[in-house]
Tab-separated table of C-alpha atoms in Angstrom:
chain	number	residue	atom	x	y	z
A	99	UNK	CA	19.973	53.326	37.365
A	100	UNK	CA	16.750	51.857	35.857
A	101	UNK	CA	15.942	52.603	32.597
A	102	UNK	CA	19.478	53.399	31.226
A	103	UNK	CA	18.495	51.133	28.622
A	104	UNK	CA	15.279	51.960	27.777
A	105	UNK	CA	14.591	52.254	23.882
A	106	UNK	CA	12.620	54.719	21.592
A	107	UNK	CA	9.763	53.648	19.425
A	108	UNK	CA	10.115	55.862	16.286
A	109	UNK	CA	6.565	57.188	15.366
A	110	UNK	CA	5.439	60.048	13.051
A	111	UNK	CA	5.839	63.942	14.240
A	112	UNK	CA	3.197	66.167	15.106
A	113	UNK	CA	2.830	68.650	12.407
A	114	UNK	CA	4.859	71.459	14.173
A	115	UNK	CA	7.830	69.333	14.345
A	116	UNK	CA	7.786	67.752	10.889
A	117	UNK	CA	10.273	68.774	7.988
A	118	UNK	CA	9.428	69.039	4.596
A	119	UNK	CA	10.076	66.343	2.095
A	120	UNK	CA	11.893	68.283	-0.349
A	121	UNK	CA	15.290	65.951	-1.324
A	122	UNK	CA	15.143	63.672	-4.158
A	123	UNK	CA	18.493	61.190	-4.435
A	124	UNK	CA	20.547	63.698	-6.707
A	125	UNK	CA	20.284	65.933	-3.830
A	126	UNK	CA	21.207	63.614	-1.353
A	127	UNK	CA	24.476	62.620	-3.412
A	128	UNK	CA	25.348	65.968	-3.975
A	129	UNK	CA	24.982	66.727	-0.199
A	130	UNK	CA	27.242	63.462	0.573
A	131	UNK	CA	29.919	64.403	-2.333
A	132	UNK	CA	29.744	68.058	-0.917
A	133	UNK	CA	30.627	66.691	2.679
A	134	UNK	CA	33.135	64.513	2.117
A	135	UNK	CA	35.017	66.208	-0.990
A	136	UNK	CA	36.891	69.090	0.461
A	137	UNK	CA	39.150	69.978	3.276
A	138	UNK	CA	40.238	66.367	2.918
A	139	UNK	CA	41.684	66.329	-0.710
A	140	UNK	CA	42.223	70.113	-0.568
A	141	UNK	CA	44.768	69.641	2.361
A	142	UNK	CA	45.211	66.457	3.664
A	143	UNK	CA	46.912	64.491	1.227
A	144	UNK	CA	50.079	66.587	2.422
A	145	UNK	CA	49.273	65.510	6.082
A	146	UNK	CA	48.762	62.095	4.832
A	147	UNK	CA	51.959	61.801	2.765
A	148	UNK	CA	54.068	63.768	5.554
A	149	UNK	CA	53.010	60.702	7.440
A	150	UNK	CA	53.171	57.558	5.068
A	151	UNK	CA	55.032	58.740	1.841
A	152	UNK	CA	53.673	57.491	-1.541
A	153	UNK	CA	51.980	54.576	0.390
A	154	UNK	CA	49.246	57.181	1.521
A	155	UNK	CA	47.864	55.932	-1.529
A	156	UNK	CA	47.348	52.627	0.595
A	157	UNK	CA	46.011	54.818	3.363
A	158	UNK	CA	43.351	55.988	1.078
A	159	UNK	CA	42.125	52.477	0.226
A	160	UNK	CA	42.291	51.257	3.800
A	161	UNK	CA	40.127	54.283	5.199
A	162	UNK	CA	38.063	54.283	2.394
A	163	UNK	CA	37.755	50.609	2.900
A	164	UNK	CA	36.490	50.704	6.369
A	165	UNK	CA	34.237	53.931	5.485
A	166	UNK	CA	32.769	51.841	2.678
A	167	UNK	CA	31.364	49.045	5.227
A	168	UNK	CA	29.820	51.932	7.624
A	169	UNK	CA	28.244	53.149	4.940
A	170	UNK	CA	26.692	50.007	3.520
A	171	UNK	CA	25.441	49.999	7.470
A	172	UNK	CA	24.379	52.976	7.369
A	173	UNK	CA	22.296	52.765	4.211
A	174	UNK	CA	20.174	49.999	5.927
A	175	UNK	CA	19.764	51.479	9.094
A	176	UNK	CA	18.486	54.840	7.237
A	177	UNK	CA	16.144	52.647	5.248
A	178	UNK	CA	14.846	50.768	8.255
A	179	UNK	CA	14.592	53.939	10.531
A	180	UNK	CA	14.013	56.709	8.247
A	181	UNK	CA	13.910	59.481	10.406
A	182	UNK	CA	16.206	62.465	11.359
A	183	UNK	CA	19.353	62.019	13.851
A	184	UNK	CA	21.678	59.470	12.109
A	185	UNK	CA	23.333	57.257	14.519
A	186	UNK	CA	22.083	58.874	17.388
A	187	UNK	CA	18.300	58.213	16.882
A	188	UNK	CA	19.234	54.326	15.309
A	189	UNK	CA	21.139	53.506	18.691
A	190	UNK	CA	18.409	54.890	20.704
A	191	UNK	CA	15.521	52.590	18.778
A	192	UNK	CA	18.099	49.572	19.201
A	193	UNK	CA	20.530	49.705	21.864
A	194	UNK	CA	19.352	51.879	24.418
A	195	UNK	CA	19.173	55.432	26.043
A	196	UNK	CA	22.548	55.659	27.341
A	197	UNK	CA	24.258	54.384	24.500
A	198	UNK	CA	22.183	56.757	22.179
A	199	UNK	CA	23.133	59.543	24.624
A	200	UNK	CA	26.755	58.815	24.224
A	201	UNK	CA	26.814	58.494	20.325
A	202	UNK	CA	24.766	61.852	20.139
A	203	UNK	CA	27.178	63.372	22.427
A	204	UNK	CA	29.952	62.168	20.164
A	205	UNK	CA	28.179	63.313	17.149
A	206	UNK	CA	28.223	66.513	18.593
A	207	UNK	CA	32.224	66.304	18.901
A	208	UNK	CA	32.418	65.484	15.635
A	209	UNK	CA	29.972	68.198	13.615
A	210	UNK	CA	31.188	71.034	15.764
A	211	UNK	CA	35.037	70.189	15.433
A	212	UNK	CA	34.599	69.627	11.455
A	213	UNK	CA	32.384	72.771	10.674
A	214	UNK	CA	34.775	74.731	13.152
A	215	UNK	CA	37.930	73.144	11.542
A	216	UNK	CA	36.758	73.454	7.640
A	217	UNK	CA	35.722	77.424	8.662
A	218	UNK	CA	39.457	78.116	9.772
A	219	UNK	CA	40.477	76.398	6.763
A	220	UNK	CA	38.300	78.663	4.499
A	221	UNK	CA	39.077	81.763	6.461
A	222	UNK	CA	43.121	80.971	5.422
A	223	UNK	CA	42.085	81.003	1.809
A	224	UNK	CA	39.823	84.326	2.120
A	225	UNK	CA	42.290	85.978	4.023
A	226	UNK	CA	44.801	85.409	0.963
A	227	UNK	CA	42.746	86.343	-1.322
A	228	UNK	CA	41.682	89.594	0.437
A	229	UNK	CA	45.385	90.181	0.585
A	230	UNK	CA	46.147	89.512	-2.969
A	231	UNK	CA	43.376	92.312	-4.054
A	232	UNK	CA	44.727	94.717	-1.428
A	233	UNK	CA	42.673	94.446	1.553
A	234	UNK	CA	44.215	93.212	4.642
A	235	UNK	CA	42.118	92.226	7.518
A	236	UNK	CA	43.925	93.075	10.956
A	237	UNK	CA	45.682	90.650	12.267
A	238	UNK	CA	43.631	90.113	15.623
A	239	UNK	CA	40.346	89.830	13.151
A	240	UNK	CA	42.053	87.494	10.879
A	241	UNK	CA	43.350	84.519	12.839
A	242	UNK	CA	42.033	83.163	15.770
A	243	UNK	CA	44.483	82.437	18.547
A	244	UNK	CA	47.656	80.421	18.354
A	245	UNK	CA	49.948	78.685	20.367
A	246	UNK	CA	53.644	79.513	19.047
A	247	UNK	CA	56.824	77.426	19.648
A	248	UNK	CA	57.643	74.215	19.589
A	249	UNK	CA	55.547	71.923	21.699
A	250	UNK	CA	57.693	68.961	21.005
A	251	UNK	CA	60.882	70.435	22.805
A	252	UNK	CA	58.734	71.846	25.621
A	253	UNK	CA	59.628	74.969	24.583
A	254	UNK	CA	56.368	77.176	23.896
A	255	UNK	CA	56.021	81.099	23.667
A	256	UNK	CA	52.859	82.970	24.669
A	257	UNK	CA	49.569	82.526	22.796
A	258	UNK	CA	48.445	85.003	20.487
A	259	UNK	CA	45.009	86.127	21.344
A	260	UNK	CA	42.198	87.185	18.581
A	261	UNK	CA	39.013	86.508	16.648
A	262	UNK	CA	38.626	84.814	13.506
A	263	UNK	CA	36.267	87.048	11.940
A	264	UNK	CA	36.098	85.476	8.305
A	265	UNK	CA	35.504	81.994	9.963
A	266	UNK	CA	32.287	83.013	11.763
A	267	UNK	CA	31.068	85.045	8.552
A	268	UNK	CA	31.322	81.854	6.471
A	269	UNK	CA	29.381	79.982	9.407
A	270	UNK	CA	26.498	82.871	9.281
A	271	UNK	CA	26.219	82.649	5.469
A	272	UNK	CA	25.741	79.099	5.372
A	273	UNK	CA	23.321	78.911	8.312
A	274	UNK	CA	21.484	81.629	6.702
A	275	UNK	CA	21.238	79.562	3.285
A	276	UNK	CA	20.151	76.431	5.838
A	277	UNK	CA	17.311	78.827	6.962
A	278	UNK	CA	15.795	79.720	3.543
A	279	UNK	CA	15.017	76.392	3.224
A	280	UNK	CA	16.188	72.900	2.089
A	281	UNK	CA	15.821	72.513	-1.185
A	282	UNK	CA	16.974	76.165	-1.982
A	283	UNK	CA	20.336	75.169	0.095
A	284	UNK	CA	20.468	71.628	-1.672
A	285	UNK	CA	20.661	73.277	-5.402
A	286	UNK	CA	23.454	76.101	-4.231
A	287	UNK	CA	25.149	72.943	-3.081
A	288	UNK	CA	24.491	70.861	-5.723
A	289	UNK	CA	26.136	73.565	-8.167
A	290	UNK	CA	28.848	74.305	-5.851
A	291	UNK	CA	29.802	70.483	-6.005
A	292	UNK	CA	29.381	70.301	-9.649
A	293	UNK	CA	32.254	72.884	-9.633
A	294	UNK	CA	34.478	71.006	-6.921
A	295	UNK	CA	34.457	68.170	-9.002
A	296	UNK	CA	35.200	69.888	-12.225
A	297	UNK	CA	38.199	71.523	-10.476
A	298	UNK	CA	39.604	68.382	-9.342
A	299	UNK	CA	39.414	67.078	-13.119
A	300	UNK	CA	40.868	69.776	-14.047
A	301	UNK	CA	43.897	69.285	-11.519
A	302	UNK	CA	44.333	65.326	-12.693
A	303	UNK	CA	44.342	66.520	-16.301
A	304	UNK	CA	46.922	69.015	-15.705
A	305	UNK	CA	49.000	67.283	-13.401
A	306	UNK	CA	48.957	63.592	-14.993
A	307	UNK	CA	51.117	64.305	-17.783
A	308	UNK	CA	53.959	65.191	-15.457
A	309	UNK	CA	53.677	61.875	-13.827
A	310	UNK	CA	56.994	60.239	-12.883
A	311	UNK	CA	57.569	56.817	-11.646
A	312	UNK	CA	60.314	57.705	-9.709
A	313	UNK	CA	58.242	60.126	-7.435
A	314	UNK	CA	57.195	57.191	-5.729
A	315	UNK	CA	60.338	55.993	-4.849
A	316	UNK	CA	60.924	54.966	-1.617
A	317	UNK	CA	56.951	54.076	-1.788
A	318	UNK	CA	56.567	53.132	1.908
A	319	UNK	CA	59.425	54.922	3.933
A	320	UNK	CA	58.219	54.887	7.213
A	321	UNK	CA	56.870	51.236	7.010
A	322	UNK	CA	52.933	50.511	7.960
A	323	UNK	CA	52.590	50.724	11.896
A	324	UNK	CA	56.298	51.017	12.524
A	325	UNK	CA	55.377	53.027	15.537
A	326	UNK	CA	57.879	55.650	14.864
A	327	UNK	CA	56.979	59.238	15.759
A	328	UNK	CA	58.105	62.726	14.554
A	329	UNK	CA	57.376	66.472	15.510
A	330	UNK	CA	54.508	67.792	13.228
A	331	UNK	CA	56.249	71.617	12.245
A	332	UNK	CA	52.572	73.110	11.914
A	333	UNK	CA	51.184	71.471	15.199
A	334	UNK	CA	54.126	70.950	16.979
A	335	UNK	CA	53.288	67.867	18.711
A	336	UNK	CA	54.346	64.583	18.082
A	337	UNK	CA	52.791	62.523	15.547
A	338	UNK	CA	52.725	58.412	14.806
A	339	UNK	CA	54.316	57.558	11.265
A	340	UNK	CA	52.918	54.792	8.573
A	341	UNK	CA	50.577	53.883	6.732
A	342	UNK	CA	47.794	52.917	9.511
A	343	UNK	CA	48.351	56.019	11.669
A	344	UNK	CA	48.387	58.315	8.457
A	345	UNK	CA	44.787	56.329	7.628
A	346	UNK	CA	43.625	57.610	10.987
A	347	UNK	CA	43.899	60.721	9.810
A	348	UNK	CA	42.739	60.210	6.111
A	349	UNK	CA	39.678	58.696	7.825
A	350	UNK	CA	38.527	62.652	8.227
A	351	UNK	CA	38.675	62.906	4.313
A	352	UNK	CA	35.893	60.504	4.117
A	353	UNK	CA	33.174	60.759	6.033
A	354	UNK	CA	30.421	63.258	5.498
A	355	UNK	CA	27.916	60.442	4.008
A	356	UNK	CA	26.381	59.939	7.750
A	357	UNK	CA	25.136	63.754	7.118
A	358	UNK	CA	22.988	62.139	4.493
A	359	UNK	CA	21.140	59.928	6.987
A	360	UNK	CA	20.462	63.159	9.059
A	361	UNK	CA	18.214	63.872	6.008
A	362	UNK	CA	15.728	60.732	6.433
A	363	UNK	CA	12.754	62.431	7.043
A	364	UNK	CA	13.443	64.962	4.194
A	365	UNK	CA	14.144	62.781	1.487
A	366	UNK	CA	11.078	61.975	-1.258
A	367	UNK	CA	11.182	58.241	-1.229
A	368	UNK	CA	13.687	57.408	1.552
A	369	UNK	CA	13.302	53.666	0.968
A	370	UNK	CA	15.214	54.348	-2.457
A	371	UNK	CA	16.968	57.902	-2.153
A	372	UNK	CA	18.455	57.046	1.117
A	373	UNK	CA	20.703	53.903	-0.176
A	374	UNK	CA	21.744	55.604	-3.230
A	375	UNK	CA	22.691	58.983	-1.539
A	376	UNK	CA	24.964	56.923	1.044
A	377	UNK	CA	26.391	54.339	-0.942
A	378	UNK	CA	26.587	56.216	-4.221
A	379	UNK	CA	28.655	59.161	-2.645
A	380	UNK	CA	30.930	57.154	-0.736
A	381	UNK	CA	31.859	55.454	-4.426
A	382	UNK	CA	32.316	58.354	-6.226
A	383	UNK	CA	34.108	59.939	-3.574
A	384	UNK	CA	36.785	57.015	-3.092
A	385	UNK	CA	37.403	56.945	-7.013
A	386	UNK	CA	38.009	60.737	-6.793
A	387	UNK	CA	40.302	60.494	-3.794
A	388	UNK	CA	42.519	57.658	-5.358
A	389	UNK	CA	42.765	59.307	-8.824
A	390	UNK	CA	43.941	62.938	-7.337
A	391	UNK	CA	46.271	61.572	-4.821
A	392	UNK	CA	47.873	59.132	-7.664
A	393	UNK	CA	48.286	62.407	-9.868
A	394	UNK	CA	49.634	64.438	-6.950
A	395	UNK	CA	52.249	61.804	-5.760
A	396	UNK	CA	53.559	61.317	-9.159
A	397	UNK	CA	53.733	64.999	-10.492
A	398	UNK	CA	55.756	65.552	-7.266
A	399	UNK	CA	57.712	64.086	-4.784
A	400	UNK	CA	55.974	64.084	-1.457
A	401	UNK	CA	58.522	65.759	0.317
A	402	UNK	CA	57.828	68.891	-1.583
A	403	UNK	CA	54.507	69.473	-0.762
A	404	UNK	CA	53.786	67.216	2.758
A	405	UNK	CA	53.851	70.429	4.762
A	406	UNK	CA	51.665	72.710	2.664
A	407	UNK	CA	48.377	73.967	3.480
A	408	UNK	CA	47.688	74.231	-0.230
A	409	UNK	CA	49.317	71.047	-1.476
A	410	UNK	CA	47.294	70.694	-4.862
A	411	UNK	CA	47.888	74.630	-6.000
A	412	UNK	CA	51.681	73.816	-4.938
A	413	UNK	CA	52.225	70.909	-7.146
A	414	UNK	CA	50.709	72.742	-10.327
A	415	UNK	CA	53.080	76.051	-9.541
A	416	UNK	CA	56.053	73.063	-9.112
A	417	UNK	CA	55.188	71.928	-12.730
A	418	UNK	CA	54.788	75.057	-14.383
A	419	UNK	CA	51.285	75.572	-13.967
A	420	UNK	CA	50.510	78.678	-12.054
A	421	UNK	CA	47.485	80.149	-13.838
A	422	UNK	CA	46.001	76.499	-13.304
A	423	UNK	CA	47.003	76.541	-9.193
A	424	UNK	CA	45.006	80.321	-9.213
A	425	UNK	CA	41.831	78.128	-10.412
A	426	UNK	CA	42.541	75.558	-8.277
A	427	UNK	CA	43.247	77.805	-5.166
A	428	UNK	CA	39.947	80.084	-6.134
A	429	UNK	CA	37.667	76.794	-6.382
A	430	UNK	CA	38.744	75.741	-2.512
A	431	UNK	CA	37.260	79.012	-1.461
A	432	UNK	CA	34.027	78.158	-3.487
A	433	UNK	CA	33.898	74.493	-2.177
A	434	UNK	CA	34.912	74.498	1.065
A	435	UNK	CA	31.437	76.105	2.194
A	436	UNK	CA	29.956	72.955	0.731
A	437	UNK	CA	31.579	70.854	3.440
A	438	UNK	CA	30.218	73.502	6.298
A	439	UNK	CA	26.945	73.252	4.723
A	440	UNK	CA	27.084	69.428	5.019
A	441	UNK	CA	27.699	69.043	8.504
A	442	UNK	CA	26.214	72.203	9.577
A	443	UNK	CA	22.906	70.873	8.377
A	444	UNK	CA	23.670	67.090	9.946
A	445	UNK	CA	24.357	68.509	13.696
A	446	UNK	CA	21.249	70.965	13.499
A	447	UNK	CA	19.481	68.038	12.777
A	448	UNK	CA	20.940	65.900	15.527
A	449	UNK	CA	20.439	68.565	18.174
A	450	UNK	CA	16.868	68.889	16.555
A	451	UNK	CA	15.907	65.121	17.356
A	452	UNK	CA	17.491	65.740	20.694
A	453	UNK	CA	14.975	68.460	21.624
A	454	UNK	CA	12.172	66.407	20.545
A	455	UNK	CA	13.573	63.572	22.966
A	456	UNK	CA	13.448	66.142	25.612
A	457	UNK	CA	17.175	66.484	26.332
A	458	UNK	CA	17.264	70.171	24.695
A	459	UNK	CA	14.536	72.718	25.423
A	460	UNK	CA	11.374	71.654	23.221
A	461	UNK	CA	11.190	75.115	21.657
A	462	UNK	CA	14.440	74.328	19.791
A	463	UNK	CA	12.165	71.726	17.965
A	464	UNK	CA	9.557	74.092	16.437
A	465	UNK	CA	9.850	74.273	12.442
A	466	UNK	CA	9.369	77.153	10.156
A	467	UNK	CA	6.997	78.136	7.820
A	468	UNK	CA	9.285	76.837	5.400
A	469	UNK	CA	9.947	73.346	7.050
A	470	UNK	CA	13.222	74.191	8.270
A	471	UNK	CA	14.531	73.844	11.939
A	472	UNK	CA	15.573	77.885	12.142
A	473	UNK	CA	16.045	77.873	15.742
A	474	UNK	CA	18.283	75.108	16.114
A	475	UNK	CA	20.062	76.170	13.214
A	476	UNK	CA	21.243	79.299	14.600
A	477	UNK	CA	21.754	77.666	17.891
A	478	UNK	CA	24.300	75.560	16.444
A	479	UNK	CA	25.722	77.954	14.031
A	480	UNK	CA	26.703	80.195	17.169
A	481	UNK	CA	27.986	77.057	19.216
A	482	UNK	CA	30.305	76.249	15.982
A	483	UNK	CA	31.281	80.079	15.510
A	484	UNK	CA	32.421	80.332	18.872
A	485	UNK	CA	34.900	77.124	18.570
A	486	UNK	CA	35.892	78.767	15.155
A	487	UNK	CA	36.464	81.838	16.649
A	488	UNK	CA	38.343	81.312	19.551
A	489	UNK	CA	39.897	77.720	19.620
A	490	UNK	CA	43.043	76.799	17.995
A	491	UNK	CA	42.813	74.682	15.098
A	492	UNK	CA	45.772	72.792	16.432
A	493	UNK	CA	43.792	71.687	19.702
A	494	UNK	CA	40.221	70.667	18.065
A	495	UNK	CA	41.162	68.873	14.719
A	496	UNK	CA	41.630	64.997	15.054
A	497	UNK	CA	39.081	64.990	17.977
A	498	UNK	CA	36.347	65.201	15.053
A	499	UNK	CA	37.840	61.922	14.061
A	500	UNK	CA	37.339	59.676	17.389
A	501	UNK	CA	33.415	61.255	17.833
A	502	UNK	CA	32.886	59.557	13.803
A	503	UNK	CA	34.550	56.411	14.836
A	504	UNK	CA	32.506	56.103	17.958
A	505	UNK	CA	29.264	56.572	15.682
A	506	UNK	CA	30.633	54.314	12.856
A	507	UNK	CA	31.011	51.405	15.546
A	508	UNK	CA	27.510	52.001	16.741
A	509	UNK	CA	25.602	51.807	13.720
A	510	UNK	CA	27.639	48.815	12.758
A	511	UNK	CA	26.533	47.274	15.957
A	512	UNK	CA	22.879	48.398	15.366
A	513	UNK	CA	23.071	46.033	11.950
A	514	UNK	CA	24.037	43.238	13.753
A	515	UNK	CA	21.511	43.124	16.884
A	516	UNK	CA	18.896	44.287	14.214
A	517	UNK	CA	19.697	40.966	11.842
A	518	UNK	CA	19.440	39.145	15.652
A	519	UNK	CA	16.699	40.431	17.232
A	520	UNK	CA	14.426	40.947	13.855
A	521	UNK	CA	15.777	38.757	11.220
A	522	UNK	CA	12.590	39.233	9.051
A	523	UNK	CA	12.278	43.323	9.703
A	524	UNK	CA	11.754	45.171	7.037
A	525	UNK	CA	14.864	46.196	5.148
A	526	UNK	CA	14.342	48.228	2.011
A	527	UNK	CA	17.970	47.911	1.672
A	528	UNK	CA	19.959	45.119	3.033
A	529	UNK	CA	23.913	45.160	3.505
A	530	UNK	CA	25.430	42.328	1.694
A	531	UNK	CA	27.714	39.727	3.763
A	532	UNK	CA	26.165	41.974	7.061
A	533	UNK	CA	27.707	39.582	9.055
A	534	UNK	CA	31.177	40.000	7.516
A	535	UNK	CA	30.818	43.803	6.671
A	536	UNK	CA	29.476	45.280	10.174
A	537	UNK	CA	32.417	43.316	12.114
A	538	UNK	CA	34.606	44.533	9.529
A	539	UNK	CA	33.027	48.491	9.971
A	540	UNK	CA	33.595	47.767	14.032
A	541	UNK	CA	37.024	46.239	13.948
A	542	UNK	CA	38.513	48.796	11.459
A	543	UNK	CA	37.467	51.722	13.464
A	544	UNK	CA	38.723	50.175	16.433
A	545	UNK	CA	42.168	49.958	15.039
A	546	UNK	CA	42.110	53.263	13.685
A	547	UNK	CA	41.103	54.588	16.830
A	548	UNK	CA	44.337	53.200	18.311
A	549	UNK	CA	46.355	54.557	15.817
A	550	UNK	CA	45.218	58.061	16.808
A	551	UNK	CA	47.566	60.463	18.911
A	552	UNK	CA	47.251	59.847	22.995
A	553	UNK	CA	45.880	62.908	23.545
A	554	UNK	CA	43.414	62.581	21.156
A	555	UNK	CA	42.036	59.302	22.424
A	556	UNK	CA	42.304	60.735	26.529
A	557	UNK	CA	40.438	63.725	25.480
A	558	UNK	CA	37.759	61.908	23.734
A	559	UNK	CA	37.082	59.860	26.872
A	560	UNK	CA	37.339	62.904	28.792
A	561	UNK	CA	34.537	64.581	26.616
A	562	UNK	CA	32.204	61.467	26.976
A	563	UNK	CA	32.858	61.454	30.815
A	564	UNK	CA	31.280	65.125	30.976
A	565	UNK	CA	28.714	64.031	28.748
A	566	UNK	CA	27.807	61.073	30.690
A	567	UNK	CA	27.718	63.422	34.043
A	568	UNK	CA	25.441	65.674	32.133
A	569	UNK	CA	23.203	62.731	31.457
A	570	UNK	CA	23.005	61.288	34.818
A	571	UNK	CA	22.432	64.625	36.388
A	572	UNK	CA	20.010	66.533	33.987
A	573	UNK	CA	19.003	64.908	30.757
A	574	UNK	CA	18.205	61.678	31.875
A	575	UNK	CA	15.288	63.029	33.959
A	576	UNK	CA	13.961	65.103	31.269
A	577	UNK	CA	13.908	62.167	28.656
A	578	UNK	CA	10.408	61.769	27.197
A	579	UNK	CA	10.618	58.100	26.524
A	580	UNK	CA	10.408	57.898	30.181
């Protein structure tokens, strides 16, 4: 088993594998905001409130603080190692090949599930919009398979089968946009991000005048980590209650800034632009989340929107702002593809680097004349489309958090290892108080992992056991570093 911890030397790529440097820091901030602000604030505020009550505001702060520590670590590593691949590349260069494989395998889990989950969420809005204008898709094309019944009580009915066609189509559209060129897709993404931010500002402006402090009582009805559980009426499974379990779910709403680090080879000035993009998008999104959550919780008691799939629109309708609710719902249809774009972009770049390293067929790493990895983008789109079309959403959703937690921990460990191994190394961006911030990210992520449902934790370890078997039996022998 020799060579498990061999490290990769980061070198310049040959011309046929080089990505075009077309992104400046505003593009990277927009990429981060586009990937972060989306499904989380549009839908997860209801899920979080259902598990923590008004204290979900604290859940946002906790998840945001942990992600901020991780973001600072990412900024240091991205500027030290300005190469595509994000946490996978940093781990390969710092911790060794087998650790890098586990991180890359976990990132595949994260990005695939996020893209698929958001595509399915977008499909729900799109089907509703089409119904509103008199177009009804057949049920077997409008929704993927679902398992009806109350799994908490052990009484489930037969699964329904179908293909979620709208989810597949939106992934195809976003993949096509990415294949046209990074600069072109970044411009479209920036425009949609502006629309998204304006829409959320509109929600706050309309909802805030209806703020009633009585809606915040009781503030923490389920405590902070009480160990209490209840049956989720949507997923039909037992879920943990309290501020920390809610933070473990709200965590989904914050990550996305790691997609910026995958753009390292396409940044015009990576020493400056990557740090601004990563830290800037996190600060902006944390402020947006807290303001929107406070306006939502103050305008309507959480019990009235906790189980809604469109909580912000529901709140506006409940306070007599039906027209504004329609605008917010329409903006959701426009905004969610930016999340798909950010994560599909990130996953294609991680696959690209793994192909360069020999773990995937080398032909997938070829770059088109427009400077984009068309082949790997197409393969990625096909894989996530299969998930979105055929896999029930409640089976895959929270697993994305586990994959992200693994990547965040690895990046924080890389910061500490390099601070010890290369204290005088080149660091265009230095994580402030690194020996406090990096351990804070590690311990915070570990605590969030323990707050996830048991089935999610077990599934994560099973996924990585499969990944290690593939590495030992196949990928290890193909490694170019060897």
